[in-house]
Each structure stands twice: as structure tokens, then as C-alpha cells.
Short mmCIF file of C-alpha atoms and ligand atoms in Angstrom, two decimals:
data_model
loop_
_atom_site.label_atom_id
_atom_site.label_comp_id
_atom_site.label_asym_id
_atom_site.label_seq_id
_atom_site.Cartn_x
_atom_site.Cartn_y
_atom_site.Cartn_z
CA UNK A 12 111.93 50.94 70.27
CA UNK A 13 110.32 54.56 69.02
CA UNK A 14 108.24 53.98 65.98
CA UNK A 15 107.01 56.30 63.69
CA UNK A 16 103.37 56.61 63.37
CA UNK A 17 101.31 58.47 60.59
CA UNK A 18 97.92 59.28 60.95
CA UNK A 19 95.90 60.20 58.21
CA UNK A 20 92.71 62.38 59.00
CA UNK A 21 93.14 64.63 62.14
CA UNK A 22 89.39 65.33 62.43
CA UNK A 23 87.55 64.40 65.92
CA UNK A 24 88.80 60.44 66.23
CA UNK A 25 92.25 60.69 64.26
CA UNK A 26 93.21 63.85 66.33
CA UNK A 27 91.87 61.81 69.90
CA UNK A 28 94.05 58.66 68.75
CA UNK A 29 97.45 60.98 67.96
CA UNK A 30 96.70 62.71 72.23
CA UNK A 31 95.95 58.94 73.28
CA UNK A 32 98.95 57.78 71.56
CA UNK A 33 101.25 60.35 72.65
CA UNK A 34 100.32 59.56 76.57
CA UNK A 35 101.60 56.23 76.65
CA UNK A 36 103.74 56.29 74.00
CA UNK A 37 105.66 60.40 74.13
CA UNK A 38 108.82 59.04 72.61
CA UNK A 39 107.02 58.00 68.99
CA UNK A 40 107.01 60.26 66.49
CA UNK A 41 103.51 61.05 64.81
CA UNK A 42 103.45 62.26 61.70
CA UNK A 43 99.58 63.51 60.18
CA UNK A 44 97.94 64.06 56.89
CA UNK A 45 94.99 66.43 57.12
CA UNK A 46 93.46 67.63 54.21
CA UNK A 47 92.53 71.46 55.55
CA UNK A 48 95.60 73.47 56.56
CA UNK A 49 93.02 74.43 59.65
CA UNK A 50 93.23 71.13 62.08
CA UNK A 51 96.89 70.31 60.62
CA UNK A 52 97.84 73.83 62.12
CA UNK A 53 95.83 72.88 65.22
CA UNK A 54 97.29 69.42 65.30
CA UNK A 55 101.02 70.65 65.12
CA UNK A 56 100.60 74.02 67.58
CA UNK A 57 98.98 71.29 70.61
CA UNK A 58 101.61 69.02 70.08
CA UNK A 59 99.60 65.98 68.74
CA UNK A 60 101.61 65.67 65.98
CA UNK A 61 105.21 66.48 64.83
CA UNK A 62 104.88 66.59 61.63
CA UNK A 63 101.89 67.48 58.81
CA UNK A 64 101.56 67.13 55.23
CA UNK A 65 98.57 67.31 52.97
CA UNK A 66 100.31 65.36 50.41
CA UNK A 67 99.21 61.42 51.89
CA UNK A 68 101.37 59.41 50.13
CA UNK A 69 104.43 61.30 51.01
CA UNK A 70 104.76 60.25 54.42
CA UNK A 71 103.34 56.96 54.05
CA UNK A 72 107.07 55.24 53.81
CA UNK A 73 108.21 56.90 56.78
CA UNK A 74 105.37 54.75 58.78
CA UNK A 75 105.51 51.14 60.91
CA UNK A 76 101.87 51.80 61.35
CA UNK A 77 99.30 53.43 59.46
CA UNK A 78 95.86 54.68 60.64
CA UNK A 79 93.26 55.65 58.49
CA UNK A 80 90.67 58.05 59.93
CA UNK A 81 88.64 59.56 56.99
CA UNK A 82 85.78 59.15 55.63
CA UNK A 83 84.64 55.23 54.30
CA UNK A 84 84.88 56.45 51.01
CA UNK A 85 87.92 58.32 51.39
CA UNK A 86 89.78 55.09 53.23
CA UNK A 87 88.99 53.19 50.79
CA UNK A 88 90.45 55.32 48.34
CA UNK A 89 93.73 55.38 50.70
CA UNK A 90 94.28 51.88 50.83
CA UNK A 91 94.08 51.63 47.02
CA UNK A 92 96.58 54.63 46.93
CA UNK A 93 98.92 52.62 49.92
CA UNK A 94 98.83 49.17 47.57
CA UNK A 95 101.29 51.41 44.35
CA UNK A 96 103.91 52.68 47.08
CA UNK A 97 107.01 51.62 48.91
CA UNK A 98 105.99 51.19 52.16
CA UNK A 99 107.59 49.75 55.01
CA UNK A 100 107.85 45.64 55.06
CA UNK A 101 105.48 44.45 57.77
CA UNK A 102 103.73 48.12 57.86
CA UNK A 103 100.44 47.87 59.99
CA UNK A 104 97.45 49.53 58.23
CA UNK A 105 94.32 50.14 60.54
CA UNK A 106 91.41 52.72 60.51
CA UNK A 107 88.60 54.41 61.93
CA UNK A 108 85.46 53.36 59.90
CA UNK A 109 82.04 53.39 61.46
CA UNK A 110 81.40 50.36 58.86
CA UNK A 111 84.17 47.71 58.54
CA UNK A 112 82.82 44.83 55.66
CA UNK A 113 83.71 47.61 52.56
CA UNK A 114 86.80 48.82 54.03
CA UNK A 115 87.64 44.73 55.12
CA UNK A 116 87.17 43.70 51.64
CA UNK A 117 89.03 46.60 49.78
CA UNK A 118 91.91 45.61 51.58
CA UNK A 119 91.58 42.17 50.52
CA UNK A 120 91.04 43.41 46.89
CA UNK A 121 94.20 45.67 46.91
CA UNK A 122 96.72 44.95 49.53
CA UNK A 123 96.59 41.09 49.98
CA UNK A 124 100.13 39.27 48.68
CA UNK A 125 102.02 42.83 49.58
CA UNK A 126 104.69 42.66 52.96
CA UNK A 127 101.67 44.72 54.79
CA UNK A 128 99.72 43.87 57.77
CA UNK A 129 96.06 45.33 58.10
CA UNK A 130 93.73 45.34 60.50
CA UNK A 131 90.01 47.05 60.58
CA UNK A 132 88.89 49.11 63.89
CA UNK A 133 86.09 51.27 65.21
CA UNK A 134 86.49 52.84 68.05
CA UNK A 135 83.03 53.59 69.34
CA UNK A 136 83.69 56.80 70.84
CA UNK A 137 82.69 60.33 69.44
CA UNK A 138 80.56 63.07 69.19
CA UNK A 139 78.78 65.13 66.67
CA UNK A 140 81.97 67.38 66.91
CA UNK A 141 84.59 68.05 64.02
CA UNK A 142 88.18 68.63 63.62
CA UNK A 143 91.16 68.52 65.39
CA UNK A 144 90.07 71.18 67.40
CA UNK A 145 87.60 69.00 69.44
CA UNK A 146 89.66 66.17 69.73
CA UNK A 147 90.01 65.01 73.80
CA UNK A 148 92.54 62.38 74.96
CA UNK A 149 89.76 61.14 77.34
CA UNK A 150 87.46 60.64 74.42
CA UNK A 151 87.82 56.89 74.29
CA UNK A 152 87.76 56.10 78.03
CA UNK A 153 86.34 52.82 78.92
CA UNK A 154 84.45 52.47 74.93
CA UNK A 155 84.95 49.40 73.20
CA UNK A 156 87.88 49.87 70.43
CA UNK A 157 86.52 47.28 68.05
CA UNK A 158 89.12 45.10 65.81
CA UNK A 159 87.83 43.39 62.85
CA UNK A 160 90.74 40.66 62.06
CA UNK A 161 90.56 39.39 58.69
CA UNK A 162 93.56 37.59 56.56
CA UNK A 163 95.45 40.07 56.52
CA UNK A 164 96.17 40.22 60.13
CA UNK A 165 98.29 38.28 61.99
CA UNK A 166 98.12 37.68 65.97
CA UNK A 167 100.90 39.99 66.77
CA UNK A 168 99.44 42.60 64.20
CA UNK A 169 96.62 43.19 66.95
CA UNK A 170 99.49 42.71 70.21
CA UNK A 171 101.24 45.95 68.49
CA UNK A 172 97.53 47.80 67.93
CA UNK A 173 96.85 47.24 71.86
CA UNK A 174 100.02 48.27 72.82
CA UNK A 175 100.00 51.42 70.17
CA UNK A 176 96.72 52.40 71.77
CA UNK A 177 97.19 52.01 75.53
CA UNK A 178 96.99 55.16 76.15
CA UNK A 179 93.62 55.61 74.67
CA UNK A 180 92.30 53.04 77.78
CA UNK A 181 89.89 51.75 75.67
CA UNK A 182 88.51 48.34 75.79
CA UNK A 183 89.75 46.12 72.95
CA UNK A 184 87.34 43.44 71.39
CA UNK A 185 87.53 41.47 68.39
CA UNK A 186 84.77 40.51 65.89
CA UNK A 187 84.32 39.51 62.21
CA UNK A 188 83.70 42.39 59.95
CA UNK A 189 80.18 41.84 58.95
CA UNK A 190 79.14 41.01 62.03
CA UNK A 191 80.10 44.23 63.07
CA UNK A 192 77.98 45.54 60.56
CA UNK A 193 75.39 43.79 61.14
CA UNK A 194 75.60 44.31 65.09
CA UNK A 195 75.92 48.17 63.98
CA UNK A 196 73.00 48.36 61.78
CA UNK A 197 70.80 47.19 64.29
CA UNK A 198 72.27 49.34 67.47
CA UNK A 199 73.34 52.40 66.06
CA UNK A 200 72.77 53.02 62.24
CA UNK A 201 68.68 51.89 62.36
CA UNK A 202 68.28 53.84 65.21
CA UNK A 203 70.13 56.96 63.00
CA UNK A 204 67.26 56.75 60.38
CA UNK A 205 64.51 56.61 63.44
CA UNK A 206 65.57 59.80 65.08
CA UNK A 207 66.13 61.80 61.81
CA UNK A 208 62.46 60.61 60.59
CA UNK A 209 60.96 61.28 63.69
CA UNK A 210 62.36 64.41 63.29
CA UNK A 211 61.29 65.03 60.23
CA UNK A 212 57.66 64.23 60.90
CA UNK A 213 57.44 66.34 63.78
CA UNK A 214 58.72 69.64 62.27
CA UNK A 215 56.29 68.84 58.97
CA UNK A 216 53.43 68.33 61.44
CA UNK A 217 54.68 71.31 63.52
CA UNK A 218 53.85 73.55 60.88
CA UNK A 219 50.21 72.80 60.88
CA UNK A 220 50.56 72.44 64.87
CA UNK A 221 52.40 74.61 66.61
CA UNK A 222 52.18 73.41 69.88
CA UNK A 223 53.84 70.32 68.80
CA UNK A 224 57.28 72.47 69.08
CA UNK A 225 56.54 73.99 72.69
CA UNK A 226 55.38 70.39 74.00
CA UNK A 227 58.16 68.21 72.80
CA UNK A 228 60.41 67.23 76.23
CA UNK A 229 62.29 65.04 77.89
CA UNK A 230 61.18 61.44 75.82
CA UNK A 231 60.95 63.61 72.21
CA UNK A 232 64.85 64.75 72.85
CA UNK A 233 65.52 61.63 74.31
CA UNK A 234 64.15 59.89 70.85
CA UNK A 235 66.05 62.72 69.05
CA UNK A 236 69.01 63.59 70.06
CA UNK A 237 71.21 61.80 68.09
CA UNK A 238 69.30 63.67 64.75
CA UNK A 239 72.02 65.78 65.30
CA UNK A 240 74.67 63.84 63.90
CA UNK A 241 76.89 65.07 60.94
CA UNK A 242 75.31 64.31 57.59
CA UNK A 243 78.15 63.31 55.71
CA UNK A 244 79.19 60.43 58.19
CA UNK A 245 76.21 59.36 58.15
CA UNK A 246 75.50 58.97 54.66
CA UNK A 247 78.48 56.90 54.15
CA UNK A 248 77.45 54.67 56.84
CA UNK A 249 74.31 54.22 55.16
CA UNK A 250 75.74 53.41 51.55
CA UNK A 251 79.01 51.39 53.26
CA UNK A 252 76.16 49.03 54.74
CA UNK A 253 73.05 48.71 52.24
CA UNK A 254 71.33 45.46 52.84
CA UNK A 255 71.71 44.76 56.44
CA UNK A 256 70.20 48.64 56.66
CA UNK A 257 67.40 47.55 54.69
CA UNK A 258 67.00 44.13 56.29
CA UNK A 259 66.02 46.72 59.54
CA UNK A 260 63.87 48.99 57.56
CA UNK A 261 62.15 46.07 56.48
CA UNK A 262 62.13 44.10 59.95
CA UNK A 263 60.56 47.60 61.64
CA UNK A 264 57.86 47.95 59.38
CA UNK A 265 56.39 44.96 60.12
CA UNK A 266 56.82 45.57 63.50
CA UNK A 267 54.94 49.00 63.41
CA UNK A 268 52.33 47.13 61.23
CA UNK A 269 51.86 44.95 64.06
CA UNK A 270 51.21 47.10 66.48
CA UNK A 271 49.23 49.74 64.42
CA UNK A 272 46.81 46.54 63.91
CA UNK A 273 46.86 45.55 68.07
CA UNK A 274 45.39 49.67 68.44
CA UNK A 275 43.11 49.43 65.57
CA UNK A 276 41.63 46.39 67.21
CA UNK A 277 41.66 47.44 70.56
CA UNK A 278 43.35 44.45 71.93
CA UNK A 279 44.30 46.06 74.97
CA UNK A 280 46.43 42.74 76.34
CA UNK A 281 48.70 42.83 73.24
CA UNK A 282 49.14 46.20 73.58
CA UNK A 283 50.27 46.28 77.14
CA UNK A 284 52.56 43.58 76.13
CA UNK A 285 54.20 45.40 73.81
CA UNK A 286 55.00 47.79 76.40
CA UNK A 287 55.73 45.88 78.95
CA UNK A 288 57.71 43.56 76.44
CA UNK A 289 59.98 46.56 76.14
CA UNK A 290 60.68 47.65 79.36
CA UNK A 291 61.64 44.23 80.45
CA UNK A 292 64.27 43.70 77.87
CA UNK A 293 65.44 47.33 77.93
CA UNK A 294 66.08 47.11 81.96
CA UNK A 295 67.75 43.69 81.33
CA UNK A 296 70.09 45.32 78.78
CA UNK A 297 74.17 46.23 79.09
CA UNK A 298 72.79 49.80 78.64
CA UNK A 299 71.45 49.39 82.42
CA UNK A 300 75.09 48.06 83.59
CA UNK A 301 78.07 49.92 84.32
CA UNK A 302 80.49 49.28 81.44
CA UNK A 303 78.33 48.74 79.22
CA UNK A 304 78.59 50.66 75.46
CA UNK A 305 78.74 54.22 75.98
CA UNK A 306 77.73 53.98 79.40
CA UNK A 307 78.51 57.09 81.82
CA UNK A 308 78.30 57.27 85.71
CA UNK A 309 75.26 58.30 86.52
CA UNK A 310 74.38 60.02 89.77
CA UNK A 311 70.98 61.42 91.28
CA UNK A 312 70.24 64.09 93.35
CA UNK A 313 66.93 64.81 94.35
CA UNK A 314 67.05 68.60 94.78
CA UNK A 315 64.14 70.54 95.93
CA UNK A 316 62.66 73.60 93.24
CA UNK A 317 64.83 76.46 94.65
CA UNK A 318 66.57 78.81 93.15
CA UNK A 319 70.14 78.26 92.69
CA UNK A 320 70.25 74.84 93.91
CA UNK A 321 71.90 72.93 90.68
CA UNK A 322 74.36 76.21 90.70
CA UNK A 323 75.52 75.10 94.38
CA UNK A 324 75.82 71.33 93.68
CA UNK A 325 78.00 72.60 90.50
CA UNK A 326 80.17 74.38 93.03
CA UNK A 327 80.55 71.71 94.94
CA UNK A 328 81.86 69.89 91.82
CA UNK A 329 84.02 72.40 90.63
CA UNK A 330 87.15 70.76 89.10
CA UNK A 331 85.39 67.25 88.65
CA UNK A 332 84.63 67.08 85.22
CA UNK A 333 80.95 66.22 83.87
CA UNK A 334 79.73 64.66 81.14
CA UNK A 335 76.35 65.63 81.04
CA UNK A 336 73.86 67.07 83.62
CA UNK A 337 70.34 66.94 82.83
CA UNK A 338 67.08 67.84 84.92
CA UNK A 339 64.86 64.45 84.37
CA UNK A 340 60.88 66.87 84.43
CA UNK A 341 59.27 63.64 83.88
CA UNK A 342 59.96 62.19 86.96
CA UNK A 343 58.94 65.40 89.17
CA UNK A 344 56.56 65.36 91.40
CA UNK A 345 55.05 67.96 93.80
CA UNK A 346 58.29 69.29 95.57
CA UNK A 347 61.08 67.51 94.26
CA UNK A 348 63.35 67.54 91.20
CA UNK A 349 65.62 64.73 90.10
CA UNK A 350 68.69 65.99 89.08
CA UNK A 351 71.22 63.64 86.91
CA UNK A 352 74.72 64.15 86.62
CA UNK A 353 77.08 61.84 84.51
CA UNK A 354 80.31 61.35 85.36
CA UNK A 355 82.72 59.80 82.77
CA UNK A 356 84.55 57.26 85.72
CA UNK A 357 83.69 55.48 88.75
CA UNK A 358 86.48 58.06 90.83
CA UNK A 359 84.58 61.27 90.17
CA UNK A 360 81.24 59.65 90.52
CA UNK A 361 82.35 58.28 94.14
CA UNK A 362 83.92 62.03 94.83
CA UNK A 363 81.09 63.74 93.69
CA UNK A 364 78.52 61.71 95.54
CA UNK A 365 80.32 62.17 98.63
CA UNK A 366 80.82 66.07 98.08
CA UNK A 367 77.15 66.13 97.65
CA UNK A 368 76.24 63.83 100.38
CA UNK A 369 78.12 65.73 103.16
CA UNK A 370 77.63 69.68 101.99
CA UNK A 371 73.95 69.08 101.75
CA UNK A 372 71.07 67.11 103.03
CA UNK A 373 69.35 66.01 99.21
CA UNK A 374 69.41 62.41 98.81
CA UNK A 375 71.86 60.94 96.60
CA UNK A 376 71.28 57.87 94.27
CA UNK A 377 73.65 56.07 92.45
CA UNK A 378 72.11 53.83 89.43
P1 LIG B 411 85.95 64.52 61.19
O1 LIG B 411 84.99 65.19 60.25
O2 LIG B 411 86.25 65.17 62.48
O3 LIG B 411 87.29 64.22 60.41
C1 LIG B 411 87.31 63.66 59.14
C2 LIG B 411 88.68 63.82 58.54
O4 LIG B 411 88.67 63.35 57.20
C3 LIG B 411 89.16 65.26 58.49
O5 LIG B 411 90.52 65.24 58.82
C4 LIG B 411 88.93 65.64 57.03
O6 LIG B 411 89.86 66.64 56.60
C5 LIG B 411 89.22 64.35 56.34
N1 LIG B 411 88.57 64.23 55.03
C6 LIG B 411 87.25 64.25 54.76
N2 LIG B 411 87.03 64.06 53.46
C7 LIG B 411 88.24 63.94 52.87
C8 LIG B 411 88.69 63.73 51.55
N3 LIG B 411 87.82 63.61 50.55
N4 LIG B 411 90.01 63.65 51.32
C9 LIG B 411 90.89 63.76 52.33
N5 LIG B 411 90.54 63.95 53.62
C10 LIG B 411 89.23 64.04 53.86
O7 LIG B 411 85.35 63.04 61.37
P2 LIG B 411 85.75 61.92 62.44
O8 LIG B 411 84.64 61.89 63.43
O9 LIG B 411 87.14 62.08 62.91
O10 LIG B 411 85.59 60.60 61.55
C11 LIG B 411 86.68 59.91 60.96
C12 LIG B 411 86.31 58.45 60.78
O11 LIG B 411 85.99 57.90 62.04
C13 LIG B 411 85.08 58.22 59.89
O12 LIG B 411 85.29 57.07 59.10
C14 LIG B 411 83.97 57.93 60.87
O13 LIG B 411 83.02 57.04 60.31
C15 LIG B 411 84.75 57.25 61.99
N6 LIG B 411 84.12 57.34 63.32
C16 LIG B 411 83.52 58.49 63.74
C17 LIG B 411 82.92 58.53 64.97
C18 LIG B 411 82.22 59.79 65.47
O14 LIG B 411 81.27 59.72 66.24
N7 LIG B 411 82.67 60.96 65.08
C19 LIG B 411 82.95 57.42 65.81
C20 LIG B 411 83.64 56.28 65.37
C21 LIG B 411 84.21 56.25 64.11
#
């Protein structure tokens, strides 16, 4: 049976979900709320959606399933908004949120004892992108599409989410709310507030060493890259999850203190512990695996240092598409380069390494 679908927010995710949606599911009718006239014109002229308003709780009663993707703040503001109108009996309410314990309990605050179903999500998927304009139906492929159950939802409440969201093929786990937060704090929001202060220190010290600029490489924009994330999320992520933030800050200043002491005494056996600490468990981790959270397909082609040689192997790709390509410096040695080229599935990374393997003779290593 079609259902109507209403998603409010068509920046970067909610846009994404209304493509992913629509591939599995062409015969539902989406309906969108987007602040900005820019993405809702967007949204409606690609087909994405069929319908826009700026005026949320109009088309909330048209809905059998609700998704919030906003701003924490803002989704929280939505669900109080959703608990004073006529909805739908047996409505599903979902979102997008980065955090899910805030969002979790204001639905338990203003929506529990209504005929409404809610559940919380994150899909970990994005980019530090905008708008409907950069929304990609691919953009959840193979990352984890996080459901945080919580009274309000009921077993077939997360049966209708799945089969809402085939199309997204995403994969689907469940976990309480604040252990998602607390999971979150430690893999993705911590290391948020280490980039952007690393940042930070390096451009102060930059401006009494300028060098610092022209020497930062491969391990600096490894350690930074992510410092280019959109403020605004961000800041809500921070303030939507205070004390398990803090509980890191905390942790990681000891841990720094530790280490500061192991250089200051010159205990050269703890130090190369640390290190070697570290590299153990970061080889042994998911990151390492295929499959693992945001994990790509990662090929590498040792290319000698000639001119035009990563334009060829880019011809020979032409029409696969890439995810990133990136010339590792570090690891080059006399004569040869490594080149690293990320596929986002196993079928492109198997065509690519055999387009590469049999138009040229570089050596091609699949990790
Ligand atoms: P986006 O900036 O692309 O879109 C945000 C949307 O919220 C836009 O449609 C904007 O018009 C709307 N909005 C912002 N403030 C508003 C307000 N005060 N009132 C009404 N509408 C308002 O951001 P996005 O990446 O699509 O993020 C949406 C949600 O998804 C956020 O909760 C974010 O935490 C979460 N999320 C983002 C990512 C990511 O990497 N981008 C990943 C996972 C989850």
C-alpha cells in the first residue's frame, strides 16, 4: 500500500533519505518541509519530493511516517510542535540527530500516551556539505543507519523503518540511546574538539612560525581534516551531549599528562609503548576491515614519478566513480609513489583493479 511520507529538513541527510526512499519505494508520495525556499525548489525540480511547504505543521496530518532531519534543537522543537496536532493514529516519528539521549527523552516528555509511534535514528553518513543540492542517493551505502528504540517504539515500528529505507542500503543496527551517545562521544564528537584545537594551535603558532604552514602534510591533514565540519552541527552536538563530552576531555588530559611526564623523564620504554600501544590496537580495529564504519575500498597503485601517470590511471577509470584519490608522500621512497584510490563498493574496486592491472604494468594492492 502507497504511504505518504513527510520529511521535514531537506538539507544534505533529509534530501539523501527522500532519493533513497523514492528508489525502492517510487509509488509513495513524499511530501517536504524546508525552511529556505532554495533546497525546497531544488527538492521539488529533481523529483525528490512532490510536494513542499515551509509551514511544518501543515502537512504533518497528511503523514504515516514522519522524519525529522533538522537541527537537535530544532527536532526537538518539532516533536513538541507534533504532540498539539491531529496526526495520523499509529503515525511513525523518526529523525536524523547526530545525538539521540535529548531528542529520546523529549519524546518521552511530549509524545508518550498519544496514538504515535517514535523511533530515534542516525544515519552515519554525510559530509561537510549542505542543502538539498548535495544530497546523493548513494550517500548511505553500506553506513550503519543507527535505531535507538525506546518506549515508544514497538517491534513493527522498526520492520516499517527498514522497509521505508531499503532503498537507502544501509546497514540497520539497534542500540540504546545513551549508549549511542556515549559510543559517539568517544568516536566521533572527542575526536571533533581534537582536530579543531589542533587546528587552532597550529595557525596561532603559525604566525610566529611560518614554516609551520608550508610543512604541515599528509599526518597534519590526516589529524585535521575533519576541522572542516559545519559549525552549527557541531555545536549542537556538543551541547545535546555535555557530560559524556566532558567525561573525554577529562579522560584525555590525563592521558596527555601521562605521557608529557614519560618525555620529561626520558623513559624511553614507556614511551615506545605508547606508540607501539597504538598501532597495535589501531591495526586490530573495524577501521582496518572492510565494512567497517565509514570504511571505503581502498586500492593501491604504486606508480612511478612521471608525468601524467595518475591522469592515465583516471582514464582508465573513467565512468567508475571514486570516492577519494589521494597520493600517500609519506610512504615514497626513491622511485616510487603510492597512489590510493577509494572506491565506495567492492564491484568498482574489483573493476578498477583489473583495468589497472591489465593496461599497465604498476603493481596493484588491495588492503
Ligand atoms: P543541512 O544543513 O544540510 O540541513 C539542515 C536542515 O535543517 C535544512 O533543511 C535547514 O533549512 C533546516 N533548518 C536549520 N535550522 C532550522 C530552523 N531553525 N528551523 C527550521 N529548519 C531549520 O544539515 P544535515 O547534514 O542534513 O543535518 C540534518 C540532521 O542530520 C542534523 O540533526 C544532523 O546532526 C544530522 N546528521 C548530519 C550528518 C552530516 O554529516 N551532515 C550525519 C548524520 C546526521
Amino acid at each position: 500500500m502507497a504511504k505518504t511520507i513527510y520529511i521535514a529538513g531537506l538539507g544534505l541527510i533529509g534530501a539523501s533519505m527522500a532519493l533513497g526512499i523514492k528508489r525502492d519505494h517510487p509509488d509513495y508520495e513524499i511530501l517536504g518541509y524546508n525552511r529556505s525556499q532554495a533546497s525546497r525548489d531544488i527538492a521539488l525540480k529533481e523529483g525528490m519530493i512532490d510536494r513542499a511547504t515551509d509551514d511544518f505543521a501543515s502537512f504533518a496530518p497528511m503523514a504515516d511516517i514522519i522524519i525529522l532531519s533538522l537541527p537537535i534543537k530544532q527536532t526537538i522543537a518539532f516533536i513538541k510542535e507534533l504532540a498539539n496536532l491531529d496526526l495520523k493514529e499509529g503515525v511513525i516519528i523518526s529523525d536524523a540527530g547526530s545525538t539521540k539521549s535529548a531528542i529520546v527523552d523529549a519524546t518521552e516528555q511530549y509524545l508518550a500516551g498519544k496514538p504515535v509511534r517514535f523511533v530515534g535514528a542516525h544515519p552515519m553518513a554525510g559530509s561537510h556539505k549542505t542543502g538539498a543540492a548535495s544530497a546523493d542517493v548513494n550517500l548511505f551505502e553500506n553506513a550503519y543507519y543507527i535505531f535507538t528504540p525506546s518506549s515508544l517504539t514497538s517491534p513493527d515500528t522498526l520492520e516499517e523503518m527498514k522497509d521505508l529505507l531499503s532503498g537507502l542500503h544501509a546497514r540497520f543496527i539497534e542500540i540504546d540511546a545513551k549508549e549511542h551517545d556515549r559510543v559517539t562521544s568517544q568516536i566521533s564528537h572527542f575526536p571533533h574538539i581534537l582536530a579543531s584545537s589542533l587546528m587552532e594551535q597550529t595557525a596561532v603558532y603559525a604566525q610566529e612560525h611560518e614554516m609551520a604552514r608550508r610543512f604541515a602534510a599528509g599526518g597534519f591533514r590526516d589529524m585535521t581534516r575533519i576541522a572542516e565540519s559545519e559549525p552549527g552541527m557541531w555545536t549542537s552536538i556538543l551541547l545535546s551531549n555535555r557530560e559524556t563530552i566532558l567525561d573525554r576531555i577529562e579522560d584525555f588530559k590525563e592521558r596527555l599528562e601521562e605521557i608529557g611526564q614519560a618525555i620529561s623523564k626520558g623513559d624511553e620504554e614507556q614511551i615506545w609503548n605508547f606508540f607501539n600501544q597504538a598501532r597495535e590496537q589501531r591495526q586490530a580495529m573495524e577501521i582496518h576491515k572492510r565494512g567497517g564504519v565509514d570504511s571505503s575500498y581502498d586500492l593501491y597503485v604504486d606508480v612511478p614519478d612521471e608525468e601524467d601517470v595518475i591522469l592515465r590511471i583516471l582514464e582508465l577509470l573513467r565512468g567508475t566513480s571514486l570516492v577519494n584519490i589521494h597520493i600517500n608522500e609519506e610512504n615514497r621512497e626513491d622511485i616510487h609513489g603510492i597512489l590510493q584510490i577509494s572506491f565506495k563498493n567492492a564491484q568498482d574496486l574489483e573493476r578498477a583493479e583489473r583495468l589497472i592491472s591489465e593496461n599497465t604494468d604498476y603493481t596493484v594492492v588491495i588492503k
